[in-house]
């Protein structure tokens, strides 16, 4: 089928990050994809070289003519020309709005519902809501067909790190940091500095905060930190696969940390009305179902602190968590999710049912 994917970059990397991953997964399965985006600049480092089967065009150059499926990401709307084509019935693709990821119960209720838009004359232009999610009855999570095999074959990441000129010492734990500005960052660095730790800093806010808090030497106690360059999405996965703990944010990096199968600490995208508190809670309800009471309490406290939901700025308490239990639970949860259909397969099936 021929797909047009629409993406508007609001801020950060999540909008284009998700849109590119979906485009690449579709193209990898033999679909033809045109990705229309209002700011493609991040693709220069996220997807250098592009991918076969994907054409990237400017937002204004988007057209629904000749396409079978029109996907709007995160309610970004349609470019004027596309809206005009749809109103004039010059094109009749299946229209889908792929929404934000959440573990909240409304996702199951809303997934697959029609979201009719209307022409000025009141004629309906049906669009379907498609909600990514963690459970049955949602659109699932992006997971390319070979992802878990590639992850299993990757090994412990020492060779990949060496390719970046980074030598991980024998006794060091390896931690990645991708975060928003976070008042609890100082406490996290304290908690990490108690034992030999190599902290790998992603560009932007993680590196900025580490430099402010650790100084130019980037050391504290037994912790040494190293700034990384912006990585391609493929190498960002490699980073997560190389670490014992991944500190991630937003949506797409959370999903990739889940597939890495190692413990992760998630910072939700902060919303003014504190809507992220419910998001974090709902996620933890799912992630911790089946965990021991002790692990569940300690992980919940850690996530609350890191997300600023624990009252006064408290220090993230990594020491309270049984690490082996956390690792085994993360792996079990990953394997359970991997038994569910992935987002792209679910989307292909959904579109087929609407044609
Ligand atoms: O960048 P984010 O904070 O994106 C956010 C969220 O998606 C949020 O929900 C949304 O509303 C807001 O953007 C607008 O975090 P996220 O979602 O993890 O996206 C980061 C992307 O960047 C992801 O695709 C991984 C990619 N990435 C790389 O490819 N290389 C890198 O070196 C890094 C650090 C990230």
Short mmCIF file of C-alpha atoms and ligand atoms in Angstrom, two decimals:
data_model
loop_
_atom_site.label_atom_id
_atom_site.label_comp_id
_atom_site.label_asym_id
_atom_site.label_seq_id
_atom_site.Cartn_x
_atom_site.Cartn_y
_atom_site.Cartn_z
CA UNK A 1 0.00 0.00 0.00
CA UNK A 2 1.00 3.64 -0.38
CA UNK A 3 1.11 5.58 2.88
CA UNK A 4 1.35 9.27 3.68
CA UNK A 5 2.52 9.97 7.23
CA UNK A 6 2.09 13.47 8.62
CA UNK A 7 4.25 14.86 11.42
CA UNK A 8 4.57 18.24 13.09
CA UNK A 9 7.49 18.76 15.45
CA UNK A 10 6.11 20.41 18.59
CA UNK A 11 9.27 20.14 20.67
CA UNK A 12 11.95 17.61 21.58
CA UNK A 13 12.56 14.56 19.41
CA UNK A 14 9.55 12.38 20.15
CA UNK A 15 7.29 13.51 17.30
CA UNK A 16 9.74 12.93 14.48
CA UNK A 17 11.32 10.01 16.38
CA UNK A 18 8.05 8.08 16.48
CA UNK A 19 7.05 9.07 12.92
CA UNK A 20 10.40 7.95 11.52
CA UNK A 21 10.34 4.65 13.38
CA UNK A 22 6.82 3.91 12.11
CA UNK A 23 7.82 4.91 8.56
CA UNK A 24 10.92 2.71 8.71
CA UNK A 25 9.01 -0.27 10.09
CA UNK A 26 6.34 0.05 7.38
CA UNK A 27 8.95 0.42 4.65
CA UNK A 28 10.86 -2.57 6.06
CA UNK A 29 7.70 -4.62 5.48
CA UNK A 30 7.47 -3.55 1.84
CA UNK A 31 5.06 -0.60 2.19
CA UNK A 32 5.68 2.65 0.28
CA UNK A 33 5.88 5.62 2.63
CA UNK A 34 5.87 9.37 2.09
CA UNK A 35 6.67 11.21 5.32
CA UNK A 36 5.58 14.86 5.33
CA UNK A 37 7.16 16.79 8.20
CA UNK A 38 7.37 20.49 9.02
CA UNK A 39 10.93 20.19 10.39
CA UNK A 40 13.04 17.28 9.20
CA UNK A 41 16.31 18.59 10.65
CA UNK A 42 16.61 15.91 13.38
CA UNK A 43 16.58 13.16 10.75
CA UNK A 44 20.13 14.20 9.78
CA UNK A 45 21.41 12.49 12.97
CA UNK A 46 18.49 10.24 13.85
CA UNK A 47 18.34 8.52 10.48
CA UNK A 48 21.42 9.51 8.45
CA UNK A 49 21.13 8.05 4.99
CA UNK A 50 17.36 7.65 5.24
CA UNK A 51 15.83 4.31 4.34
CA UNK A 52 14.72 2.52 1.18
CA UNK A 53 11.00 2.93 0.58
CA UNK A 54 10.66 6.25 2.45
CA UNK A 55 10.42 9.63 0.76
CA UNK A 56 10.65 12.64 3.10
CA UNK A 57 8.81 15.74 1.87
CA UNK A 58 8.02 19.16 3.29
CA UNK A 59 4.72 19.57 5.16
CA UNK A 60 3.33 21.84 2.43
CA UNK A 61 4.23 19.30 -0.25
CA UNK A 62 2.05 16.57 1.25
CA UNK A 63 -0.71 15.15 -0.88
CA UNK A 64 -3.28 12.47 -0.26
CA UNK A 65 -3.60 11.83 -3.99
CA UNK A 66 -2.65 8.29 -4.84
CA UNK A 67 -2.25 7.21 -1.24
CA UNK A 68 -4.18 4.37 0.38
CA UNK A 69 -3.60 5.39 3.99
CA UNK A 70 -3.19 8.83 5.52
CA UNK A 71 -1.68 8.76 9.01
CA UNK A 72 -1.72 11.82 11.20
CA UNK A 73 0.63 11.51 14.18
CA UNK A 74 -0.46 12.89 17.57
CA UNK A 75 -3.40 14.90 16.17
CA UNK A 76 -1.08 17.09 14.07
CA UNK A 77 -3.87 17.86 11.57
CA UNK A 78 -3.77 17.88 7.79
CA UNK A 79 -1.94 20.37 5.56
CA UNK A 80 -4.44 22.63 3.78
CA UNK A 81 -3.91 20.99 0.41
CA UNK A 82 -4.57 17.54 1.87
CA UNK A 83 -7.72 18.73 3.64
CA UNK A 84 -8.92 20.23 0.33
CA UNK A 85 -8.28 16.95 -1.51
CA UNK A 86 -10.28 15.06 1.09
CA UNK A 87 -13.18 17.51 1.02
CA UNK A 88 -13.27 17.43 -2.78
CA UNK A 89 -13.09 13.63 -2.62
CA UNK A 90 -10.13 13.86 -4.94
CA UNK A 91 -8.57 11.25 -2.67
CA UNK A 92 -10.23 8.70 -0.39
CA UNK A 93 -7.53 7.10 1.73
CA UNK A 94 -8.22 5.43 5.07
CA UNK A 95 -7.48 8.23 7.56
CA UNK A 96 -5.95 7.34 10.91
CA UNK A 97 -4.81 9.50 13.81
CA UNK A 98 -2.09 7.69 15.79
CA UNK A 99 -2.19 9.16 19.27
CA UNK A 100 0.25 9.47 22.20
CA UNK A 101 1.25 6.43 24.20
CA UNK A 102 -0.31 5.99 27.60
CA UNK A 103 -1.05 3.11 29.97
CA UNK A 104 -4.22 4.84 31.21
CA UNK A 105 -7.53 2.95 30.92
CA UNK A 106 -9.04 5.48 28.47
CA UNK A 107 -6.72 4.08 25.82
CA UNK A 108 -8.58 0.75 25.62
CA UNK A 109 -11.88 2.65 25.50
CA UNK A 110 -10.80 5.03 22.75
CA UNK A 111 -8.66 2.82 20.51
CA UNK A 112 -10.29 2.24 17.12
CA UNK A 113 -13.12 4.72 17.61
CA UNK A 114 -14.16 6.99 14.74
CA UNK A 115 -13.24 10.64 15.06
CA UNK A 116 -15.31 12.25 12.33
CA UNK A 117 -14.25 15.57 10.96
CA UNK A 118 -16.69 17.61 8.92
CA UNK A 119 -16.47 19.65 5.74
CA UNK A 120 -17.81 23.21 5.86
CA UNK A 121 -20.98 21.75 4.38
CA UNK A 122 -21.28 19.31 7.30
CA UNK A 123 -20.25 16.20 5.40
CA UNK A 124 -18.34 13.72 7.58
CA UNK A 125 -14.70 12.94 6.81
CA UNK A 126 -14.07 9.90 8.96
CA UNK A 127 -10.78 9.48 10.77
CA UNK A 128 -10.02 6.64 13.12
CA UNK A 129 -8.26 6.91 16.45
CA UNK A 130 -5.41 4.49 16.84
CA UNK A 131 -3.92 4.35 20.33
CA UNK A 132 -0.57 2.76 21.07
CA UNK A 133 -0.61 0.98 24.41
CA UNK A 134 0.59 -1.79 26.64
CA UNK A 135 -2.40 -4.09 26.75
CA UNK A 136 -4.74 -6.16 24.63
CA UNK A 137 -7.34 -3.89 23.10
CA UNK A 138 -4.78 -1.16 22.26
CA UNK A 139 -2.67 -0.57 19.17
CA UNK A 140 0.43 -2.01 20.90
CA UNK A 141 4.03 -0.81 20.73
CA UNK A 142 6.38 -0.41 17.79
CA UNK A 143 8.56 -3.51 17.59
CA UNK A 144 10.29 -4.27 14.31
CA UNK A 145 10.13 -7.96 13.32
CA UNK A 146 13.84 -8.62 13.95
CA UNK A 147 14.28 -6.38 17.00
CA UNK A 148 14.53 -8.95 19.77
CA UNK A 149 16.74 -11.27 17.72
CA UNK A 150 19.09 -8.36 17.00
CA UNK A 151 19.06 -7.43 20.67
CA UNK A 152 19.89 -11.02 21.71
CA UNK A 153 22.76 -11.23 19.20
CA UNK A 154 24.23 -7.87 20.29
CA UNK A 155 26.00 -9.14 23.39
CA UNK A 156 27.00 -6.96 26.36
CA UNK A 157 27.83 -3.85 24.32
CA UNK A 158 31.52 -3.60 25.22
CA UNK A 159 32.53 -3.92 21.55
CA UNK A 160 30.00 -1.28 20.49
CA UNK A 161 31.18 1.11 23.22
CA UNK A 162 34.80 0.51 22.18
CA UNK A 163 33.80 1.62 18.67
CA UNK A 164 32.86 4.98 20.23
CA UNK A 165 36.23 5.08 22.00
CA UNK A 166 34.65 4.20 25.37
CA UNK A 167 36.21 1.51 27.50
CA UNK A 168 33.89 0.11 30.13
CA UNK A 169 35.97 -1.07 33.10
CA UNK A 170 35.52 -4.59 34.37
CA UNK A 171 33.85 -3.65 37.66
CA UNK A 172 31.76 -0.73 36.37
CA UNK A 173 28.01 -0.63 36.08
CA UNK A 174 26.92 1.20 32.94
CA UNK A 175 24.01 3.67 33.01
CA UNK A 176 22.54 5.85 30.24
CA UNK A 177 20.94 9.21 31.00
CA UNK A 178 18.31 10.81 28.71
CA UNK A 179 16.16 13.24 30.70
CA UNK A 180 14.44 16.61 30.91
CA UNK A 181 15.72 19.24 33.38
CA UNK A 182 15.19 17.47 36.69
CA UNK A 183 15.65 18.81 40.25
CA UNK A 184 16.30 15.23 41.40
CA UNK A 185 19.33 14.88 39.08
CA UNK A 186 21.78 15.79 41.85
CA UNK A 187 20.32 13.06 44.08
CA UNK A 188 20.53 10.53 41.26
CA UNK A 189 24.20 11.36 40.70
CA UNK A 190 24.79 10.87 44.45
CA UNK A 191 23.06 7.50 44.38
CA UNK A 192 25.11 6.44 41.33
CA UNK A 193 28.41 7.66 42.79
CA UNK A 194 28.42 5.12 45.62
CA UNK A 195 29.82 2.35 43.43
CA UNK A 196 31.90 2.26 40.24
CA UNK A 197 29.59 3.61 37.53
CA UNK A 198 30.06 4.75 33.96
CA UNK A 199 27.29 7.25 33.20
CA UNK A 200 26.70 7.89 29.50
CA UNK A 201 25.16 11.30 28.88
CA UNK A 202 22.95 12.01 25.89
CA UNK A 203 23.29 15.47 24.31
CA UNK A 204 21.13 18.32 25.60
CA UNK A 205 19.65 18.43 29.02
CA UNK A 206 21.36 15.31 30.46
CA UNK A 207 24.83 16.56 29.51
CA UNK A 208 24.04 20.14 30.57
CA UNK A 209 22.85 19.10 34.03
CA UNK A 210 25.75 16.69 34.56
CA UNK A 211 28.24 19.45 33.67
CA UNK A 212 26.53 21.89 36.06
CA UNK A 213 26.39 19.39 38.92
CA UNK A 214 29.66 17.49 38.45
CA UNK A 215 31.80 20.24 36.94
CA UNK A 216 33.95 19.87 33.81
CA UNK A 217 35.74 16.79 35.21
CA UNK A 218 32.38 14.95 35.19
CA UNK A 219 33.25 12.89 38.29
CA UNK A 220 31.77 12.30 41.72
CA UNK A 221 32.87 9.55 44.14
CA UNK A 222 33.07 6.33 42.13
CA UNK A 223 31.10 7.80 39.23
CA UNK A 224 32.57 8.98 35.95
CA UNK A 225 30.35 10.47 33.28
CA UNK A 226 31.00 10.78 29.56
CA UNK A 227 29.06 12.89 27.05
CA UNK A 228 27.89 11.12 23.91
CA UNK A 229 27.24 12.57 20.45
CA UNK A 230 23.69 12.50 19.07
CA UNK A 231 23.18 8.90 17.99
CA UNK A 232 21.15 7.48 15.14
CA UNK A 233 18.02 5.64 16.28
CA UNK A 234 19.77 2.36 15.51
CA UNK A 235 22.71 3.32 17.72
CA UNK A 236 20.41 4.70 20.41
CA UNK A 237 19.09 1.13 20.70
CA UNK A 238 22.68 -0.10 20.91
CA UNK A 239 23.30 2.33 23.77
CA UNK A 240 20.28 1.00 25.69
CA UNK A 241 21.37 -2.59 25.01
CA UNK A 242 24.84 -1.80 26.44
CA UNK A 243 23.63 -0.51 29.81
CA UNK A 244 22.60 -2.09 33.12
CA UNK A 245 20.18 0.76 33.80
CA UNK A 246 18.58 3.15 31.30
CA UNK A 247 17.18 6.49 32.39
CA UNK A 248 14.76 7.50 29.63
CA UNK A 249 12.05 10.08 28.97
CA UNK A 250 8.99 10.86 26.85
CA UNK A 251 7.53 7.96 24.90
CA UNK A 252 9.72 6.43 22.24
CA UNK A 253 12.83 6.01 24.40
CA UNK A 254 10.65 4.41 27.10
CA UNK A 255 9.46 1.81 24.62
CA UNK A 256 13.01 1.15 23.44
CA UNK A 257 14.16 0.76 27.06
CA UNK A 258 11.38 -1.76 27.61
CA UNK A 259 12.60 -3.80 24.60
CA UNK A 260 16.20 -3.57 25.87
CA UNK A 261 15.01 -5.80 28.70
CA UNK A 262 17.16 -4.11 31.39
CA UNK A 263 15.94 -2.01 34.34
CA UNK A 264 14.89 1.50 33.38
CA UNK A 265 13.85 4.69 35.13
CA UNK A 266 11.34 6.82 33.22
CA UNK A 267 10.72 10.57 33.31
CA UNK A 268 7.35 11.38 31.77
CA UNK A 269 6.96 14.46 29.55
CA UNK A 270 5.92 17.14 32.03
CA UNK A 271 2.47 18.64 31.47
CA UNK A 272 1.29 21.91 33.03
CA UNK A 273 -1.83 20.41 34.55
CA UNK A 274 0.25 17.61 36.15
CA UNK A 275 -1.48 15.12 33.83
CA UNK A 276 1.82 13.25 33.75
CA UNK A 277 1.24 12.10 37.36
CA UNK A 278 -1.67 9.90 36.24
CA UNK A 279 0.43 8.69 33.31
CA UNK A 280 3.28 7.60 35.57
CA UNK A 281 0.87 5.90 38.00
CA UNK A 282 -0.94 4.04 35.24
CA UNK A 283 2.34 2.91 33.75
CA UNK A 284 3.59 1.65 37.12
CA UNK A 285 0.32 -0.19 37.76
CA UNK A 286 0.98 -2.20 34.63
CA UNK A 287 4.71 -2.56 34.98
CA UNK A 288 4.56 -3.63 38.61
CA UNK A 289 1.62 -6.03 38.38
CA UNK A 290 3.14 -9.35 39.35
CA UNK A 291 6.19 -7.82 41.07
CA UNK A 292 6.90 -8.60 44.74
CA UNK A 293 5.54 -6.07 47.25
CA UNK A 294 9.07 -4.98 48.12
CA UNK A 295 10.14 -4.40 44.51
CA UNK A 296 6.88 -2.66 43.66
CA UNK A 297 7.15 -0.23 46.60
CA UNK A 298 10.81 0.61 45.95
CA UNK A 299 10.37 1.12 42.17
CA UNK A 300 7.22 3.20 42.71
CA UNK A 301 9.10 5.44 45.15
CA UNK A 302 12.02 5.80 42.75
CA UNK A 303 9.78 6.76 39.79
CA UNK A 304 7.78 9.20 41.97
CA UNK A 305 10.93 10.93 43.12
CA UNK A 306 12.40 11.13 39.61
CA UNK A 307 9.13 12.58 38.29
CA UNK A 308 8.86 15.18 41.08
CA UNK A 309 5.73 13.53 42.48
CA UNK A 310 7.09 12.72 45.93
CA UNK A 311 6.64 16.15 47.51
CA UNK A 312 9.83 18.02 48.36
CA UNK A 313 12.81 17.12 46.19
CA UNK A 314 13.92 13.79 47.56
CA UNK A 315 16.95 11.76 46.55
CA UNK A 316 16.19 8.83 44.24
CA UNK A 317 16.78 5.75 46.38
CA UNK A 318 18.45 3.22 44.08
CA UNK A 319 19.87 1.34 47.04
CA UNK A 320 16.41 0.29 48.23
CA UNK A 321 15.89 -1.84 45.13
CA UNK A 322 16.97 -5.45 44.83
CA UNK A 323 18.82 -5.13 41.55
CA UNK A 324 18.67 -8.77 40.49
CA UNK A 325 14.94 -8.85 41.14
CA UNK A 326 14.43 -5.60 39.19
CA UNK A 327 16.42 -7.01 36.25
CA UNK A 328 14.51 -10.31 36.24
CA UNK A 329 11.18 -8.50 36.46
CA UNK A 330 12.07 -6.11 33.59
CA UNK A 331 13.00 -9.05 31.39
CA UNK A 332 9.83 -10.98 32.24
CA UNK A 333 7.68 -7.92 31.52
CA UNK A 334 9.45 -7.34 28.21
CA UNK A 335 8.87 -10.94 27.18
CA UNK A 336 5.18 -10.71 28.12
CA UNK A 337 4.75 -7.58 25.96
CA UNK A 338 6.64 -9.21 23.10
CA UNK A 339 3.96 -11.89 22.97
CA UNK A 340 1.40 -9.22 21.98
CA UNK A 341 1.00 -7.96 18.40
CA UNK A 342 3.30 -5.05 17.56
CA UNK A 343 1.94 -1.64 16.56
CA UNK A 344 2.76 -1.84 12.86
CA UNK A 345 1.15 -5.27 12.46
CA UNK A 346 -1.89 -4.01 14.37
CA UNK A 347 -2.07 -0.87 12.20
CA UNK A 348 -1.83 -2.91 8.97
CA UNK A 349 -4.68 -5.13 10.21
CA UNK A 350 -6.74 -2.14 11.32
CA UNK A 351 -6.37 -0.36 7.98
CA UNK A 352 -7.24 -3.55 6.08
CA UNK A 353 -10.46 -3.78 8.10
CA UNK A 354 -11.47 -0.20 7.11
CA UNK A 355 -10.80 -0.36 3.36
O1 LIG B 1 12.43 13.78 22.92
P1 LIG B 1 11.35 13.34 23.82
O2 LIG B 1 11.30 14.02 25.09
O3 LIG B 1 9.98 13.46 23.06
C1 LIG B 1 8.82 14.00 23.66
C2 LIG B 1 7.83 12.94 23.99
O4 LIG B 1 7.59 12.07 22.92
C3 LIG B 1 6.53 13.61 24.41
O5 LIG B 1 5.57 12.69 24.76
C4 LIG B 1 6.07 14.48 23.28
O6 LIG B 1 4.86 15.06 23.54
C5 LIG B 1 7.12 15.54 23.08
O7 LIG B 1 8.34 14.90 22.72
C6 LIG B 1 6.74 16.51 22.02
O8 LIG B 1 11.50 11.77 24.13
P2 LIG B 1 11.19 10.48 23.26
O9 LIG B 1 9.73 10.31 23.05
O10 LIG B 1 11.87 9.36 23.93
O11 LIG B 1 11.88 10.72 21.86
C7 LIG B 1 13.25 10.78 21.70
C8 LIG B 1 13.65 10.25 20.33
O12 LIG B 1 15.00 10.60 20.05
C9 LIG B 1 13.57 8.73 20.24
O13 LIG B 1 13.06 8.36 18.96
C10 LIG B 1 15.02 8.28 20.36
C11 LIG B 1 15.71 9.43 19.65
N1 LIG B 1 17.14 9.61 20.01
C12 LIG B 1 18.08 9.21 19.08
O14 LIG B 1 17.75 8.68 18.00
N2 LIG B 1 19.40 9.44 19.36
C13 LIG B 1 19.82 10.01 20.52
O15 LIG B 1 21.06 10.19 20.72
C14 LIG B 1 18.81 10.38 21.49
C15 LIG B 1 19.25 10.99 22.79
C16 LIG B 1 17.50 10.19 21.18
#
